[in-house]
């Protein structure tokens, strides 16, 4: 972990971190629901991806919580209404849209604010989050193939072959099991501590 911050509290950083925490908390809850739906729809490969992403998002919640607490504030979990079941393609498209919006707007603003506040501790934690969010986008796109078409599931998504994934419990980084490195490339957590999803 980075060194604990010694700099004072910044209201703008706190406000952005609280919003990011609420977004991520709800995303994690909804992603887990979607994984259950995909399992029921007999799409185990995509369901595994959604389960590991849900757990990664839960770790991102903890990252946001630690950042907020390091600035002297507390968090409370937001309400999480259950989502209505949706067609598989719509589930993935909505998840991608959420994550791309985070990547394009929310995370760059939060990281930029932390850097302008000279809080590299917060910036580093959010950079982990940002890198993992980008990896989630790649995993979701790969689960359908690079050339997705609206309303149609690609042949690759219909296959019953399910990958196994390792998840770093510290920063939420996801690796395909057979390619997992000796330690997490983001935070250096040992592979022996990784969580297995298959």
PDB file of C-alpha atoms in Angstrom:
ATOM      1  CA  UNK A   1       0.000   0.000   0.000  1.00  0.00           C
ATOM      2  CA  UNK A   2       1.116   3.611  -0.525  1.00  0.00           C
ATOM      3  CA  UNK A   3       2.289   5.629   2.461  1.00  0.00           C
ATOM      4  CA  UNK A   4      -0.530   7.117   4.501  1.00  0.00           C
ATOM      5  CA  UNK A   5      -1.336  10.706   3.531  1.00  0.00           C
ATOM      6  CA  UNK A   6      -0.157  13.502   5.765  1.00  0.00           C
ATOM      7  CA  UNK A   7      -1.828  16.352   3.891  1.00  0.00           C
ATOM      8  CA  UNK A   8      -5.035  18.085   5.063  1.00  0.00           C
ATOM      9  CA  UNK A   9      -8.623  17.428   4.033  1.00  0.00           C
ATOM     10  CA  UNK A  10      -9.881  18.752   0.652  1.00  0.00           C
ATOM     11  CA  UNK A  11     -13.606  19.178   0.206  1.00  0.00           C
ATOM     12  CA  UNK A  12     -13.622  18.777  -3.597  1.00  0.00           C
ATOM     13  CA  UNK A  13     -11.693  15.488  -3.472  1.00  0.00           C
ATOM     14  CA  UNK A  14     -14.021  14.220  -0.747  1.00  0.00           C
ATOM     15  CA  UNK A  15     -17.113  15.092  -2.731  1.00  0.00           C
ATOM     16  CA  UNK A  16     -15.814  13.253  -5.825  1.00  0.00           C
ATOM     17  CA  UNK A  17     -14.746  10.232  -3.775  1.00  0.00           C
ATOM     18  CA  UNK A  18     -18.174   9.969  -2.139  1.00  0.00           C
ATOM     19  CA  UNK A  19     -19.849  10.051  -5.554  1.00  0.00           C
ATOM     20  CA  UNK A  20     -17.439   7.444  -6.906  1.00  0.00           C
ATOM     21  CA  UNK A  21     -18.115   5.234  -3.863  1.00  0.00           C
ATOM     22  CA  UNK A  22     -21.901   5.429  -4.430  1.00  0.00           C
ATOM     23  CA  UNK A  23     -21.543   4.647  -8.149  1.00  0.00           C
ATOM     24  CA  UNK A  24     -19.239   1.694  -7.501  1.00  0.00           C
ATOM     25  CA  UNK A  25     -21.331   0.279  -4.660  1.00  0.00           C
ATOM     26  CA  UNK A  26     -24.431   0.202  -6.867  1.00  0.00           C
ATOM     27  CA  UNK A  27     -22.466  -1.184  -9.817  1.00  0.00           C
ATOM     28  CA  UNK A  28     -21.134  -4.064  -7.736  1.00  0.00           C
ATOM     29  CA  UNK A  29     -24.614  -4.949  -6.487  1.00  0.00           C
ATOM     30  CA  UNK A  30     -26.124  -4.799  -9.988  1.00  0.00           C
ATOM     31  CA  UNK A  31     -23.249  -6.720 -11.600  1.00  0.00           C
ATOM     32  CA  UNK A  32     -23.746  -9.590  -9.158  1.00  0.00           C
ATOM     33  CA  UNK A  33     -27.461  -9.668  -9.994  1.00  0.00           C
ATOM     34  CA  UNK A  34     -26.628  -9.693 -13.699  1.00  0.00           C
ATOM     35  CA  UNK A  35     -24.187 -12.581 -13.204  1.00  0.00           C
ATOM     36  CA  UNK A  36     -26.985 -14.631 -11.621  1.00  0.00           C
ATOM     37  CA  UNK A  37     -29.262 -13.835 -14.548  1.00  0.00           C
ATOM     38  CA  UNK A  38     -26.596 -14.865 -17.069  1.00  0.00           C
ATOM     39  CA  UNK A  39     -26.083 -18.166 -15.238  1.00  0.00           C
ATOM     40  CA  UNK A  40     -29.835 -18.774 -15.422  1.00  0.00           C
ATOM     41  CA  UNK A  41     -29.692 -17.970 -19.156  1.00  0.00           C
ATOM     42  CA  UNK A  42     -27.069 -20.737 -19.617  1.00  0.00           C
ATOM     43  CA  UNK A  43     -24.233 -18.341 -20.445  1.00  0.00           C
ATOM     44  CA  UNK A  44     -21.627 -19.545 -17.926  1.00  0.00           C
ATOM     45  CA  UNK A  45     -18.582 -17.933 -19.557  1.00  0.00           C
ATOM     46  CA  UNK A  46     -20.067 -14.430 -19.398  1.00  0.00           C
ATOM     47  CA  UNK A  47     -21.518 -15.117 -15.938  1.00  0.00           C
ATOM     48  CA  UNK A  48     -18.005 -15.871 -14.602  1.00  0.00           C
ATOM     49  CA  UNK A  49     -16.698 -12.611 -16.076  1.00  0.00           C
ATOM     50  CA  UNK A  50     -19.547 -10.703 -14.452  1.00  0.00           C
ATOM     51  CA  UNK A  51     -18.936 -12.400 -11.079  1.00  0.00           C
ATOM     52  CA  UNK A  52     -15.229 -11.555 -11.057  1.00  0.00           C
ATOM     53  CA  UNK A  53     -15.993  -7.977 -12.180  1.00  0.00           C
ATOM     54  CA  UNK A  54     -18.574  -7.639  -9.364  1.00  0.00           C
ATOM     55  CA  UNK A  55     -15.943  -8.685  -6.819  1.00  0.00           C
ATOM     56  CA  UNK A  56     -13.388  -6.332  -8.384  1.00  0.00           C
ATOM     57  CA  UNK A  57     -15.936  -3.512  -8.092  1.00  0.00           C
ATOM     58  CA  UNK A  58     -16.452  -4.425  -4.424  1.00  0.00           C
ATOM     59  CA  UNK A  59     -12.694  -4.019  -3.907  1.00  0.00           C
ATOM     60  CA  UNK A  60     -12.892  -0.646  -5.681  1.00  0.00           C
ATOM     61  CA  UNK A  61     -15.541   0.318  -3.098  1.00  0.00           C
ATOM     62  CA  UNK A  62     -13.039  -0.490  -0.367  1.00  0.00           C
ATOM     63  CA  UNK A  63     -10.399   1.592  -2.179  1.00  0.00           C
ATOM     64  CA  UNK A  64     -12.802   4.565  -2.251  1.00  0.00           C
ATOM     65  CA  UNK A  65     -13.706   3.988   1.394  1.00  0.00           C
ATOM     66  CA  UNK A  66     -10.036   3.939   2.450  1.00  0.00           C
ATOM     67  CA  UNK A  67      -9.404   7.132   0.476  1.00  0.00           C
ATOM     68  CA  UNK A  68     -12.394   8.871   2.097  1.00  0.00           C
ATOM     69  CA  UNK A  69     -11.374   7.738   5.565  1.00  0.00           C
ATOM     70  CA  UNK A  70      -7.781   8.874   4.971  1.00  0.00           C
ATOM     71  CA  UNK A  71      -9.214  12.352   4.402  1.00  0.00           C
ATOM     72  CA  UNK A  72     -11.018  12.166   7.758  1.00  0.00           C
ATOM     73  CA  UNK A  73     -14.570  11.339   6.655  1.00  0.00           C
ATOM     74  CA  UNK A  74     -16.871   8.281   6.791  1.00  0.00           C
ATOM     75  CA  UNK A  75     -19.025   6.500   4.220  1.00  0.00           C
ATOM     76  CA  UNK A  76     -22.432   4.913   4.388  1.00  0.00           C
ATOM     77  CA  UNK A  77     -23.748   2.382   1.888  1.00  0.00           C
ATOM     78  CA  UNK A  78     -26.360   3.774  -0.531  1.00  0.00           C
ATOM     79  CA  UNK A  79     -29.642   2.057  -1.314  1.00  0.00           C
ATOM     80  CA  UNK A  80     -29.442  -0.587  -4.056  1.00  0.00           C
ATOM     81  CA  UNK A  81     -32.811  -1.320  -5.666  1.00  0.00           C
ATOM     82  CA  UNK A  82     -32.979  -4.610  -7.534  1.00  0.00           C
ATOM     83  CA  UNK A  83     -32.646  -4.253 -11.297  1.00  0.00           C
ATOM     84  CA  UNK A  84     -35.274  -5.663 -13.634  1.00  0.00           C
ATOM     85  CA  UNK A  85     -34.135  -8.710 -15.668  1.00  0.00           C
ATOM     86  CA  UNK A  86     -32.965  -7.694 -19.145  1.00  0.00           C
ATOM     87  CA  UNK A  87     -31.816  -9.428 -22.336  1.00  0.00           C
ATOM     88  CA  UNK A  88     -28.154 -10.472 -22.208  1.00  0.00           C
ATOM     89  CA  UNK A  89     -27.009  -8.041 -24.895  1.00  0.00           C
ATOM     90  CA  UNK A  90     -28.672  -5.140 -23.105  1.00  0.00           C
ATOM     91  CA  UNK A  91     -27.014  -6.117 -19.806  1.00  0.00           C
ATOM     92  CA  UNK A  92     -23.546  -6.018 -21.378  1.00  0.00           C
ATOM     93  CA  UNK A  93     -24.206  -2.807 -23.292  1.00  0.00           C
ATOM     94  CA  UNK A  94     -25.393  -1.014 -20.149  1.00  0.00           C
ATOM     95  CA  UNK A  95     -22.412  -2.281 -18.153  1.00  0.00           C
ATOM     96  CA  UNK A  96     -20.024  -1.098 -20.890  1.00  0.00           C
ATOM     97  CA  UNK A  97     -21.735   2.304 -21.057  1.00  0.00           C
ATOM     98  CA  UNK A  98     -21.396   2.744 -17.269  1.00  0.00           C
ATOM     99  CA  UNK A  99     -17.736   1.796 -17.294  1.00  0.00           C
ATOM    100  CA  UNK A 100     -16.873   3.918 -20.319  1.00  0.00           C
ATOM    101  CA  UNK A 101     -18.541   6.914 -18.655  1.00  0.00           C
ATOM    102  CA  UNK A 102     -16.438   6.311 -15.532  1.00  0.00           C
ATOM    103  CA  UNK A 103     -13.324   6.057 -17.705  1.00  0.00           C
ATOM    104  CA  UNK A 104     -14.149   9.164 -19.741  1.00  0.00           C
ATOM    105  CA  UNK A 105     -15.517  11.503 -17.053  1.00  0.00           C
ATOM    106  CA  UNK A 106     -15.634  10.516 -13.386  1.00  0.00           C
ATOM    107  CA  UNK A 107     -12.230   8.894 -12.823  1.00  0.00           C
ATOM    108  CA  UNK A 108     -10.076  11.416 -14.746  1.00  0.00           C
ATOM    109  CA  UNK A 109     -11.722  14.272 -12.801  1.00  0.00           C
ATOM    110  CA  UNK A 110     -11.170  12.541  -9.451  1.00  0.00           C
ATOM    111  CA  UNK A 111      -7.534  11.655 -10.244  1.00  0.00           C
ATOM    112  CA  UNK A 112      -6.869  15.161 -11.582  1.00  0.00           C
ATOM    113  CA  UNK A 113      -8.344  16.694  -8.435  1.00  0.00           C
ATOM    114  CA  UNK A 114      -6.221  14.471  -6.182  1.00  0.00           C
ATOM    115  CA  UNK A 115      -3.078  15.431  -8.135  1.00  0.00           C
ATOM    116  CA  UNK A 116      -3.903  19.141  -8.042  1.00  0.00           C
ATOM    117  CA  UNK A 117      -4.421  18.753  -4.281  1.00  0.00           C
ATOM    118  CA  UNK A 118      -0.972  17.085  -4.183  1.00  0.00           C
ATOM    119  CA  UNK A 119      -2.459  13.966  -2.626  1.00  0.00           C
ATOM    120  CA  UNK A 120      -0.551  11.228  -4.440  1.00  0.00           C
ATOM    121  CA  UNK A 121      -1.892   8.595  -2.037  1.00  0.00           C
ATOM    122  CA  UNK A 122      -5.458   9.172  -3.285  1.00  0.00           C
ATOM    123  CA  UNK A 123      -4.291   9.584  -6.888  1.00  0.00           C
ATOM    124  CA  UNK A 124      -2.484   6.228  -6.786  1.00  0.00           C
ATOM    125  CA  UNK A 125      -5.502   4.398  -5.371  1.00  0.00           C
ATOM    126  CA  UNK A 126      -7.765   5.921  -8.022  1.00  0.00           C
ATOM    127  CA  UNK A 127      -5.239   5.064 -10.736  1.00  0.00           C
ATOM    128  CA  UNK A 128      -5.528   1.394  -9.706  1.00  0.00           C
ATOM    129  CA  UNK A 129      -9.286   1.762  -9.969  1.00  0.00           C
ATOM    130  CA  UNK A 130      -9.017   3.401 -13.398  1.00  0.00           C
ATOM    131  CA  UNK A 131      -6.675   0.731 -14.806  1.00  0.00           C
ATOM    132  CA  UNK A 132      -8.956  -2.038 -13.553  1.00  0.00           C
ATOM    133  CA  UNK A 133     -12.054  -0.329 -14.934  1.00  0.00           C
ATOM    134  CA  UNK A 134     -10.358  -0.236 -18.372  1.00  0.00           C
ATOM    135  CA  UNK A 135      -9.556  -3.943 -18.027  1.00  0.00           C
ATOM    136  CA  UNK A 136     -13.218  -4.661 -17.216  1.00  0.00           C
ATOM    137  CA  UNK A 137     -14.184  -2.934 -20.470  1.00  0.00           C
ATOM    138  CA  UNK A 138     -11.750  -5.129 -22.430  1.00  0.00           C
ATOM    139  CA  UNK A 139     -13.052  -8.300 -20.746  1.00  0.00           C
ATOM    140  CA  UNK A 140     -16.668  -7.408 -21.460  1.00  0.00           C
ATOM    141  CA  UNK A 141     -15.936  -6.594 -25.104  1.00  0.00           C
ATOM    142  CA  UNK A 142     -13.952  -9.805 -25.520  1.00  0.00           C
ATOM    143  CA  UNK A 143     -16.842 -11.817 -24.065  1.00  0.00           C
ATOM    144  CA  UNK A 144     -18.892 -10.794 -27.100  1.00  0.00           C
ATOM    145  CA  UNK A 145     -16.122 -10.394 -29.639  1.00  0.00           C
ATOM    146  CA  UNK A 146     -14.698  -7.093 -30.834  1.00  0.00           C
ATOM    147  CA  UNK A 147     -17.391  -6.483 -33.466  1.00  0.00           C
ATOM    148  CA  UNK A 148     -20.581  -6.603 -31.381  1.00  0.00           C
ATOM    149  CA  UNK A 149     -23.844  -5.890 -33.170  1.00  0.00           C
ATOM    150  CA  UNK A 150     -26.941  -4.606 -31.430  1.00  0.00           C
ATOM    151  CA  UNK A 151     -29.452  -7.284 -30.564  1.00  0.00           C
ATOM    152  CA  UNK A 152     -27.205 -10.213 -31.476  1.00  0.00           C
ATOM    153  CA  UNK A 153     -24.877 -12.318 -29.342  1.00  0.00           C
ATOM    154  CA  UNK A 154     -21.689 -13.292 -31.149  1.00  0.00           C
ATOM    155  CA  UNK A 155     -20.651 -16.913 -31.631  1.00  0.00           C
ATOM    156  CA  UNK A 156     -17.859 -16.445 -29.116  1.00  0.00           C
ATOM    157  CA  UNK A 157     -20.332 -15.533 -26.373  1.00  0.00           C
ATOM    158  CA  UNK A 158     -22.484 -18.572 -27.070  1.00  0.00           C
ATOM    159  CA  UNK A 159     -19.640 -21.018 -26.553  1.00  0.00           C
ATOM    160  CA  UNK A 160     -19.762 -22.964 -23.325  1.00  0.00           C
ATOM    161  CA  UNK A 161     -16.011 -22.697 -22.714  1.00  0.00           C
ATOM    162  CA  UNK A 162     -15.443 -20.847 -19.446  1.00  0.00           C
ATOM    163  CA  UNK A 163     -12.152 -19.152 -18.584  1.00  0.00           C
ATOM    164  CA  UNK A 164     -10.827 -19.119 -15.025  1.00  0.00           C
ATOM    165  CA  UNK A 165      -9.712 -15.796 -13.549  1.00  0.00           C
ATOM    166  CA  UNK A 166      -7.535 -14.634 -10.677  1.00  0.00           C
ATOM    167  CA  UNK A 167      -8.482 -11.466  -8.797  1.00  0.00           C
ATOM    168  CA  UNK A 168      -6.064  -9.384  -6.743  1.00  0.00           C
ATOM    169  CA  UNK A 169      -7.711  -8.843  -3.325  1.00  0.00           C
ATOM    170  CA  UNK A 170      -5.808  -5.590  -2.754  1.00  0.00           C
ATOM    171  CA  UNK A 171      -6.552  -3.517  -5.853  1.00  0.00           C
ATOM    172  CA  UNK A 172      -9.107  -5.556  -7.832  1.00  0.00           C
ATOM    173  CA  UNK A 173      -6.877  -6.385 -10.821  1.00  0.00           C
ATOM    174  CA  UNK A 174      -8.118  -9.378 -12.869  1.00  0.00           C
ATOM    175  CA  UNK A 175      -5.877 -11.886 -14.679  1.00  0.00           C
ATOM    176  CA  UNK A 176      -6.690 -14.964 -16.752  1.00  0.00           C
ATOM    177  CA  UNK A 177      -5.578 -17.816 -14.519  1.00  0.00           C
ATOM    178  CA  UNK A 178      -3.166 -19.482 -16.938  1.00  0.00           C
ATOM    179  CA  UNK A 179      -1.401 -16.162 -17.624  1.00  0.00           C
ATOM    180  CA  UNK A 180      -1.308 -14.830 -14.067  1.00  0.00           C
ATOM    181  CA  UNK A 181       2.020 -13.170 -13.148  1.00  0.00           C
ATOM    182  CA  UNK A 182       4.061 -13.821 -10.021  1.00  0.00           C
ATOM    183  CA  UNK A 183       2.492 -10.778  -8.374  1.00  0.00           C
ATOM    184  CA  UNK A 184      -0.088  -8.112  -9.203  1.00  0.00           C
ATOM    185  CA  UNK A 185       1.369  -5.668 -11.747  1.00  0.00           C
ATOM    186  CA  UNK A 186      -0.429  -2.765 -10.032  1.00  0.00           C
ATOM    187  CA  UNK A 187       0.119  -3.235  -6.303  1.00  0.00           C
ATOM    188  CA  UNK A 188       2.651  -6.127  -6.069  1.00  0.00           C
ATOM    189  CA  UNK A 189       0.343  -8.430  -4.068  1.00  0.00           C
ATOM    190  CA  UNK A 190       1.619 -12.024  -4.337  1.00  0.00           C
ATOM    191  CA  UNK A 191      -0.196 -14.409  -6.686  1.00  0.00           C
ATOM    192  CA  UNK A 192      -0.589 -16.768  -3.697  1.00  0.00           C
ATOM    193  CA  UNK A 193      -3.145 -14.316  -2.313  1.00  0.00           C
ATOM    194  CA  UNK A 194      -5.203 -14.033  -5.535  1.00  0.00           C
ATOM    195  CA  UNK A 195      -8.865 -15.122  -5.499  1.00  0.00           C
ATOM    196  CA  UNK A 196      -9.935 -17.742  -8.070  1.00  0.00           C
ATOM    197  CA  UNK A 197     -13.137 -17.444 -10.156  1.00  0.00           C
ATOM    198  CA  UNK A 198     -14.180 -20.173 -12.580  1.00  0.00           C
TER     199      UNK A 198
END
